[in-house]
Structures are given as C-alpha cells and as structure tokens.
Amino acid sequence: MSSVAFIALALLAAGSDLRSRRIANELVLVILAGGMVYQGLSLDGLAGAGVGFALLILPFAARWVGGADVKVLAAFGAWLGPWGALLGGLAGIGLGGALAVAMAVKGGIGREALGNLHAALVTISAPTAPRRDRGLVVPLAVPLAVGCTLVWFGVLS
C-alpha cells in the first residue's frame, strides 16, 4: 500500500510541474506528512527531508532551481530516509541536467548555455541564472520523482 501512495504522490508532483511548472504547497505538505507517517515519525524521515533540502538549497540560492523543487525533494526524502534522499536526489539532479541540455538544444539556446558554462568554468564561478520564460524552465520534479522512485524500488541503493 505504501508503494501505491508513494507512486501516486510522485506522479501528482511530476504531473503538476510538467503541466504548469508549479507544485502546490498543499501537495508538498501531503507528500511530507505521508513520508513522516511512513517512517513512523522517526528521525529517519526528518533526516531524509533534511538531506533532500540540503541538496537543492544552494542551487535555489543561485536561482538554478525553484523553491518547489527544494520542497518536493525534501518531501520525497521523508519517505526515503537520508541515504535514499541522497541517492534519489543525485539521480534526479543528473536526470534533470540531461533534461535541461535537451530542452536547451530543442529551444535553440544551446550556444548561449554552452557559453555560460564555459564562462563559469574559466572564471571558476557560478553565475546566477537569469529569469526565464516558464516554458523554458526545467520541470525538475519529473526527474526527481524518477530518481526517488528508482531508490524506492531498490534499483538504486
């Protein structure tokens, strides 16, 4: 039963982000609460949420990801515990990077993105991302949900 709940909540978050590039706070709270209950209100759930939060807070500060992405990974982390949150988060971030490259190439901004990456590597700095049209924003909840689901089912451990 818990797998059904996890998958349903992951699909809702991913679908919402894909459809509107937004994830309602109420949905994030339901995912977080479900994870805490699943973990028996233990420190594993809290630690998992903390790891999920920690993975994306610096990219959020640099405006590379949105606040909902930080919150949803923290909520998934409550289900997975600290090690699962780390593995699922890193897998999701990697998948999200691949999705970002595909979207940049498809959207015709591949050269601009490569120029920004080159400048960042040469200056050893991480420039803040400019605000983009919502259509060009990577729906990061999708790859995060995939990465966390892979951990949930033991594909990544």
Coordinates of N, CA and C in Angstrom, one line a residue:
M1 N 0.8 -1.2 0.0 CA 0.0 0.0 0.0 C 0.9 1.3 0.0
S2 N 2.0 1.2 0.7 CA 2.8 2.4 0.8 C 3.4 2.7 -0.6
S3 N 3.7 1.7 -1.4 CA 4.3 1.9 -2.7 C 3.3 2.6 -3.6
V4 N 2.0 2.2 -3.5 CA 1.0 2.9 -4.2 C 0.9 4.3 -3.9
A5 N 0.9 4.6 -2.6 CA 0.8 6.0 -2.1 C 2.0 6.8 -2.6
F6 N 3.2 6.3 -2.5 CA 4.4 7.0 -2.9 C 4.4 7.3 -4.4
I7 N 4.0 6.2 -5.2 CA 4.0 6.4 -6.7 C 2.9 7.4 -7.0
A8 N 1.7 7.4 -6.4 CA 0.7 8.3 -6.7 C 1.1 9.7 -6.4
L9 N 1.7 9.9 -5.3 CA 2.2 11.3 -4.9 C 3.3 11.8 -5.8
A10 N 4.2 10.9 -6.2 CA 5.3 11.3 -7.1 C 4.7 11.7 -8.4
L11 N 3.7 10.9 -8.9 CA 3.1 11.2 -10.2 C 2.3 12.6 -10.1
L12 N 1.7 12.8 -9.0 CA 1.0 14.1 -8.9 C 1.9 15.3 -8.9
A13 N 3.0 15.1 -8.2 CA 4.0 16.2 -8.2 C 4.7 16.4 -9.6
A14 N 5.1 15.3 -10.2 CA 5.7 15.4 -11.5 C 4.7 16.0 -12.5
G15 N 3.5 15.5 -12.5 CA 2.4 15.9 -13.4 C 2.1 17.4 -13.3
S16 N 2.0 17.9 -12.0 CA 1.8 19.3 -11.8 C 2.9 20.1 -12.3
D17 N 4.2 19.7 -12.1 CA 5.3 20.5 -12.5 C 5.4 20.5 -14.0
L18 N 5.1 19.4 -14.7 CA 5.2 19.3 -16.1 C 4.1 20.1 -16.7
R19 N 2.9 20.1 -16.2 CA 1.8 20.8 -16.7 C 1.9 22.3 -16.5
S20 N 2.2 22.8 -15.3 CA 2.1 24.2 -15.0 C 3.4 24.8 -14.5
R21 N 4.5 24.0 -14.3 CA 5.7 24.4 -13.7 C 5.6 25.0 -12.3
R22 N 4.6 24.4 -11.7 CA 4.3 24.7 -10.3 C 3.9 23.5 -9.5
I23 N 4.2 23.5 -8.2 CA 3.7 22.4 -7.3 C 3.1 23.0 -6.1
A24 N 1.8 22.7 -5.9 CA 1.1 23.4 -4.8 C 1.7 23.0 -3.5
N25 N 1.8 24.0 -2.6 CA 2.4 23.7 -1.2 C 1.6 22.7 -0.5
E26 N 0.3 22.6 -0.8 CA -0.6 21.6 -0.1 C -0.2 20.2 -0.5
L27 N 0.2 20.0 -1.8 CA 0.6 18.7 -2.3 C 2.0 18.4 -1.6
V28 N 2.9 19.3 -1.5 CA 4.2 19.1 -0.9 C 4.0 18.7 0.6
L29 N 3.1 19.3 1.2 CA 2.8 19.0 2.7 C 2.2 17.6 2.8
V30 N 1.4 17.2 1.9 CA 0.8 15.8 1.9 C 1.9 14.8 1.7
I31 N 2.8 15.1 0.7 CA 3.9 14.2 0.5 C 4.8 14.1 1.7
L32 N 5.1 15.2 2.3 CA 6.0 15.3 3.5 C 5.3 14.5 4.7
A33 N 4.1 14.8 4.9 CA 3.4 14.2 6.0 C 3.3 12.7 5.8
G34 N 3.0 12.3 4.6 CA 2.9 10.8 4.2 C 4.3 10.2 4.5
G35 N 5.3 10.8 4.1 CA 6.7 10.3 4.4 C 7.0 10.1 5.9
M36 N 6.6 11.1 6.6 CA 6.9 11.1 8.1 C 6.0 10.0 8.7
V37 N 4.8 9.8 8.3 CA 4.0 8.7 8.8 C 4.5 7.4 8.4
Y38 N 4.9 7.3 7.1 CA 5.5 6.0 6.7 C 6.8 5.7 7.5
Q39 N 7.6 6.6 7.8 CA 8.8 6.4 8.6 C 8.5 6.3 10.1
G40 N 7.2 6.3 10.5 CA 6.8 6.1 11.9 C 7.2 7.3 12.7
L41 N 7.2 8.5 12.1 CA 7.5 9.8 12.8 C 8.9 9.7 13.4
S42 N 9.8 8.9 12.7 CA 11.2 8.7 13.3 C 12.1 9.8 12.8
L43 N 13.3 9.7 13.3 CA 14.4 10.7 12.8 C 14.8 10.4 11.4
D44 N 14.6 9.2 10.9 CA 15.0 8.9 9.5 C 14.2 9.7 8.5
G45 N 12.9 9.9 8.8 CA 12.1 10.8 7.9 C 12.6 12.2 8.0
L46 N 12.8 12.7 9.2 CA 13.3 14.1 9.3 C 14.7 14.2 8.7
A47 N 15.6 13.3 8.9 CA 16.9 13.4 8.3 C 16.8 13.3 6.8
G48 N 15.9 12.4 6.3 CA 15.8 12.4 4.8 C 15.3 13.7 4.2
A49 N 14.3 14.3 4.9 CA 13.8 15.6 4.5 C 15.0 16.6 4.5
G50 N 15.8 16.6 5.5 CA 16.9 17.5 5.7 C 17.9 17.3 4.5
V51 N 18.2 16.1 4.2 CA 19.2 15.8 3.1 C 18.6 16.3 1.8
G52 N 17.3 16.0 1.5 CA 16.7 16.5 0.3 C 16.7 18.0 0.2
F53 N 16.5 18.7 1.3 CA 16.5 20.1 1.4 C 17.9 20.6 1.1
A54 N 18.9 20.0 1.8 CA 20.3 20.4 1.7 C 20.8 20.3 0.2
L55 N 20.4 19.2 -0.5 CA 20.9 19.0 -1.8 C 20.6 20.2 -2.8
L56 N 19.4 20.8 -2.6 CA 19.0 21.8 -3.5 C 19.0 23.2 -3.0
I57 N 19.3 23.5 -1.8 CA 19.2 24.8 -1.2 C 20.2 25.8 -1.9
L58 N 21.5 25.3 -2.1 CA 22.4 26.2 -2.8 C 22.1 26.5 -4.2
P59 N 21.7 25.4 -5.0 CA 21.2 25.7 -6.4 C 20.0 26.7 -6.3
F60 N 19.1 26.6 -5.3 CA 18.0 27.5 -5.2 C 18.5 28.9 -5.0
A61 N 19.5 29.1 -4.1 CA 20.0 30.4 -3.8 C 20.7 31.0 -5.0
A62 N 21.2 30.2 -5.9 CA 21.8 30.7 -7.2 C 20.7 30.8 -8.3
R63 N 19.5 30.5 -8.0 CA 18.3 30.6 -8.9 C 18.4 29.6 -10.0
W64 N 19.1 28.5 -9.7 CA 19.2 27.4 -10.7 C 18.0 26.5 -10.7
V65 N 17.3 26.4 -9.5 CA 16.1 25.6 -9.3 C 15.1 26.5 -8.6
G66 N 13.9 26.0 -8.6 CA 12.8 26.8 -7.9 C 12.6 26.3 -6.5
G67 N 11.9 27.0 -5.7 CA 11.6 26.7 -4.4 C 10.8 25.4 -4.3
A68 N 9.9 25.2 -5.2 CA 9.1 24.0 -5.2 C 10.0 22.7 -5.3
D69 N 11.0 22.8 -6.1 CA 11.9 21.7 -6.3 C 12.6 21.3 -5.0
V70 N 13.0 22.4 -4.3 CA 13.7 22.1 -3.0 C 12.7 21.4 -2.0
K71 N 11.5 21.9 -2.0 CA 10.5 21.4 -1.1 C 10.0 20.0 -1.5
V72 N 9.9 19.7 -2.7 CA 9.4 18.4 -3.1 C 10.5 17.3 -2.9
L73 N 11.8 17.7 -3.1 CA 12.9 16.7 -2.8 C 13.0 16.5 -1.3
A74 N 12.8 17.5 -0.5 CA 12.7 17.3 0.9 C 11.6 16.4 1.3
A75 N 10.4 16.6 0.7 CA 9.2 15.7 1.0 C 9.5 14.3 0.5
F76 N 10.1 14.1 -0.7 CA 10.4 12.7 -1.1 C 11.4 12.1 -0.1
G77 N 12.4 12.9 0.4 CA 13.4 12.5 1.3 C 12.8 11.9 2.6
A78 N 11.6 12.5 3.0 CA 11.0 12.0 4.2 C 10.6 10.5 4.0
W79 N 10.2 10.1 2.8 CA 9.8 8.8 2.6 C 11.1 7.9 2.5
L80 N 12.2 8.4 2.0 CA 13.3 7.6 1.6 C 14.4 7.5 2.7
G81 N 14.3 8.4 3.7 CA 15.4 8.4 4.7 C 16.6 9.1 4.1
P82 N 17.6 9.4 4.9 CA 18.8 10.2 4.5 C 19.6 9.6 3.3
W83 N 19.9 8.3 3.4 CA 20.7 7.7 2.3 C 19.9 7.7 1.0
G84 N 18.6 7.3 1.1 CA 17.7 7.3 -0.1 C 17.5 8.6 -0.7
A85 N 17.4 9.6 0.2 CA 17.2 11.0 -0.3 C 18.5 11.5 -1.1
L86 N 19.6 11.1 -0.5 CA 20.9 11.4 -1.2 C 21.0 10.8 -2.6
L87 N 20.7 9.5 -2.6 CA 20.8 8.7 -3.9 C 19.7 9.2 -4.9
G88 N 18.5 9.3 -4.4 CA 17.4 9.7 -5.3 C 17.6 11.1 -5.8
G89 N 18.0 12.0 -4.9 CA 18.3 13.4 -5.2 C 19.4 13.5 -6.3
L90 N 20.5 12.8 -6.1 CA 21.6 12.9 -7.0 C 21.2 12.3 -8.4
A91 N 20.5 11.2 -8.4 CA 20.0 10.7 -9.6 C 19.0 11.6 -10.3
G92 N 18.1 12.2 -9.6 CA 17.2 13.2 -10.1 C 17.9 14.4 -10.7
I93 N 18.9 14.9 -10.0 CA 19.6 16.1 -10.4 C 20.4 15.7 -11.7
G94 N 21.0 14.5 -11.8 CA 21.6 14.1 -13.0 C 20.7 14.0 -14.2
L95 N 19.5 13.4 -13.9 CA 18.5 13.3 -15.0 C 18.0 14.7 -15.4
G96 N 17.8 15.6 -14.4 CA 17.4 16.9 -14.7 C 18.4 17.7 -15.5
G97 N 19.7 17.5 -15.3 CA 20.7 18.1 -16.1 C 20.6 17.6 -17.5
A98 N 20.4 16.3 -17.7 CA 20.2 15.8 -19.1 C 19.0 16.4 -19.8
L99 N 17.9 16.6 -19.0 CA 16.7 17.2 -19.5 C 16.9 18.6 -19.9
A100 N 17.7 19.3 -19.0 CA 18.0 20.8 -19.3 C 18.8 20.9 -20.6
V101 N 19.7 20.0 -20.8 CA 20.5 20.1 -22.1 C 19.6 19.8 -23.3
A102 N 18.7 18.8 -23.2 CA 17.8 18.5 -24.2 C 16.9 19.7 -24.5
M103 N 16.4 20.3 -23.5 CA 15.5 21.5 -23.6 C 16.2 22.7 -24.2
A104 N 17.5 22.9 -23.8 CA 18.3 24.0 -24.4 C 18.5 23.8 -25.8
V105 N 18.9 22.6 -26.2 CA 19.1 22.3 -27.7 C 17.8 22.5 -28.5
K106 N 16.8 21.9 -28.0 CA 15.5 22.0 -28.7 C 15.0 23.4 -28.7
G107 N 15.2 24.2 -27.6 CA 14.7 25.6 -27.6 C 15.6 26.5 -28.3
G108 N 16.8 26.1 -28.9 CA 17.6 27.0 -29.6 C 18.5 27.8 -28.7
I109 N 18.7 27.5 -27.5 CA 19.6 28.3 -26.6 C 20.8 27.5 -26.2
G110 N 21.1 26.5 -27.0 CA 22.3 25.6 -26.7 C 23.6 26.4 -26.7
R111 N 23.8 27.3 -27.7 CA 25.0 28.1 -27.7 C 25.1 29.0 -26.5
E112 N 24.0 29.6 -26.2 CA 24.1 30.5 -25.0 C 24.4 29.7 -23.7
A113 N 23.8 28.6 -23.6 CA 24.0 27.7 -22.4 C 25.5 27.3 -22.4
L114 N 26.0 26.9 -23.5 CA 27.4 26.4 -23.6 C 28.4 27.6 -23.3
G115 N 28.0 28.8 -23.7 CA 28.8 30.0 -23.4 C 28.8 30.3 -21.9
N116 N 27.7 30.2 -21.3 CA 27.6 30.4 -19.9 C 28.4 29.3 -19.1
L117 N 28.3 28.1 -19.5 CA 29.1 27.0 -18.9 C 30.6 27.3 -19.0
H118 N 31.0 27.7 -20.2 CA 32.4 28.0 -20.5 C 32.9 29.1 -19.6
A119 N 32.1 30.2 -19.5 CA 32.4 31.3 -18.6 C 32.5 30.9 -17.2
A120 N 31.6 30.1 -16.7 CA 31.6 29.6 -15.4 C 32.9 28.8 -15.1
L121 N 33.3 27.9 -16.0 CA 34.4 27.1 -15.8 C 35.7 27.9 -15.9
V122 N 35.8 28.9 -16.8 CA 37.0 29.7 -16.9 C 37.2 30.6 -15.6
T123 N 36.1 31.2 -15.2 CA 36.2 32.1 -14.0 C 36.0 31.4 -12.7
I124 N 35.8 30.1 -12.7 CA 35.5 29.3 -11.5 C 34.5 30.0 -10.7
S125 N 33.4 30.3 -11.3 CA 32.3 30.9 -10.5 C 31.0 30.3 -11.0
A126 N 30.0 30.6 -10.3 CA 28.6 30.1 -10.6 C 27.7 31.2 -10.7
P127 N 27.5 31.8 -12.0 CA 26.6 32.9 -12.1 C 25.2 32.6 -11.8
T128 N 24.5 33.5 -11.3 CA 23.1 33.3 -11.1 C 22.4 33.2 -12.4
A129 N 21.4 32.4 -12.5 CA 20.6 32.2 -13.7 C 19.7 33.3 -13.9
P130 N 19.5 33.8 -15.2 CA 18.5 34.8 -15.4 C 17.1 34.2 -15.4
R131 N 16.2 35.1 -15.1 CA 14.8 34.6 -15.2 C 14.4 34.2 -16.6
R132 N 13.7 33.1 -16.7 CA 13.4 32.5 -18.0 C 11.8 32.5 -18.1
D133 N 11.4 32.4 -19.3 CA 10.0 32.2 -19.6 C 9.7 30.8 -19.0
R134 N 8.5 30.7 -18.5 CA 8.1 29.4 -17.8 C 8.2 28.2 -18.7
G135 N 8.1 28.4 -20.0 CA 8.2 27.3 -21.0 C 9.6 26.8 -21.0
L136 N 10.6 27.6 -20.7 CA 12.0 27.1 -20.7 C 12.5 26.6 -19.4
V137 N 11.6 26.6 -18.4 CA 12.0 26.1 -17.1 C 11.9 24.6 -17.0
V138 N 13.0 24.0 -16.6 CA 13.0 22.5 -16.5 C 12.1 22.1 -15.4
P139 N 11.1 21.2 -15.7 CA 10.2 20.7 -14.7 C 11.0 19.6 -13.8
L140 N 11.8 20.1 -12.9 CA 12.7 19.2 -12.1 C 12.0 18.2 -11.3
A141 N 10.7 18.4 -10.9 CA 10.0 17.4 -10.2 C 9.9 16.1 -10.9
V142 N 9.9 16.1 -12.3 CA 9.8 14.9 -13.1 C 11.1 14.0 -12.9
P143 N 12.3 14.5 -13.1 CA 13.4 13.7 -12.9 C 13.7 13.4 -11.4
L144 N 13.3 14.3 -10.5 CA 13.4 14.0 -9.1 C 12.5 12.8 -8.7
A145 N 11.3 12.8 -9.3 CA 10.4 11.7 -9.0 C 10.9 10.4 -9.5
V146 N 11.5 10.5 -10.7 CA 12.1 9.2 -11.3 C 13.2 8.7 -10.5
G147 N 14.2 9.6 -10.1 CA 15.3 9.2 -9.3 C 14.9 8.6 -7.9
C148 N 13.9 9.3 -7.3 CA 13.5 8.8 -6.0 C 12.7 7.5 -6.1
T149 N 11.9 7.3 -7.2 CA 11.2 6.1 -7.4 C 12.2 4.9 -7.7
L150 N 13.3 5.2 -8.4 CA 14.3 4.2 -8.6 C 14.9 3.7 -7.2
V151 N 15.1 4.7 -6.3 CA 15.5 4.3 -5.0 C 14.4 3.5 -4.2
W152 N 13.2 4.0 -4.3 CA 12.1 3.4 -3.6 C 12.0 1.9 -3.9
F153 N 12.2 1.6 -5.2 CA 12.1 0.2 -5.6 C 13.4 -0.6 -5.6
G154 N 14.4 0.0 -5.0 CA 15.7 -0.7 -4.8 C 16.6 -0.8 -6.1
V155 N 16.2 -0.1 -7.2 CA 17.0 -0.1 -8.4 C 18.3 0.6 -8.1
L156 N 18.3 1.7 -7.3 CA 19.5 2.4 -6.8 C 19.5 2.2 -5.3
S157 N 20.6 1.7 -4.9 CA 20.8 1.5 -3.4 C 22.2 1.6 -3.1

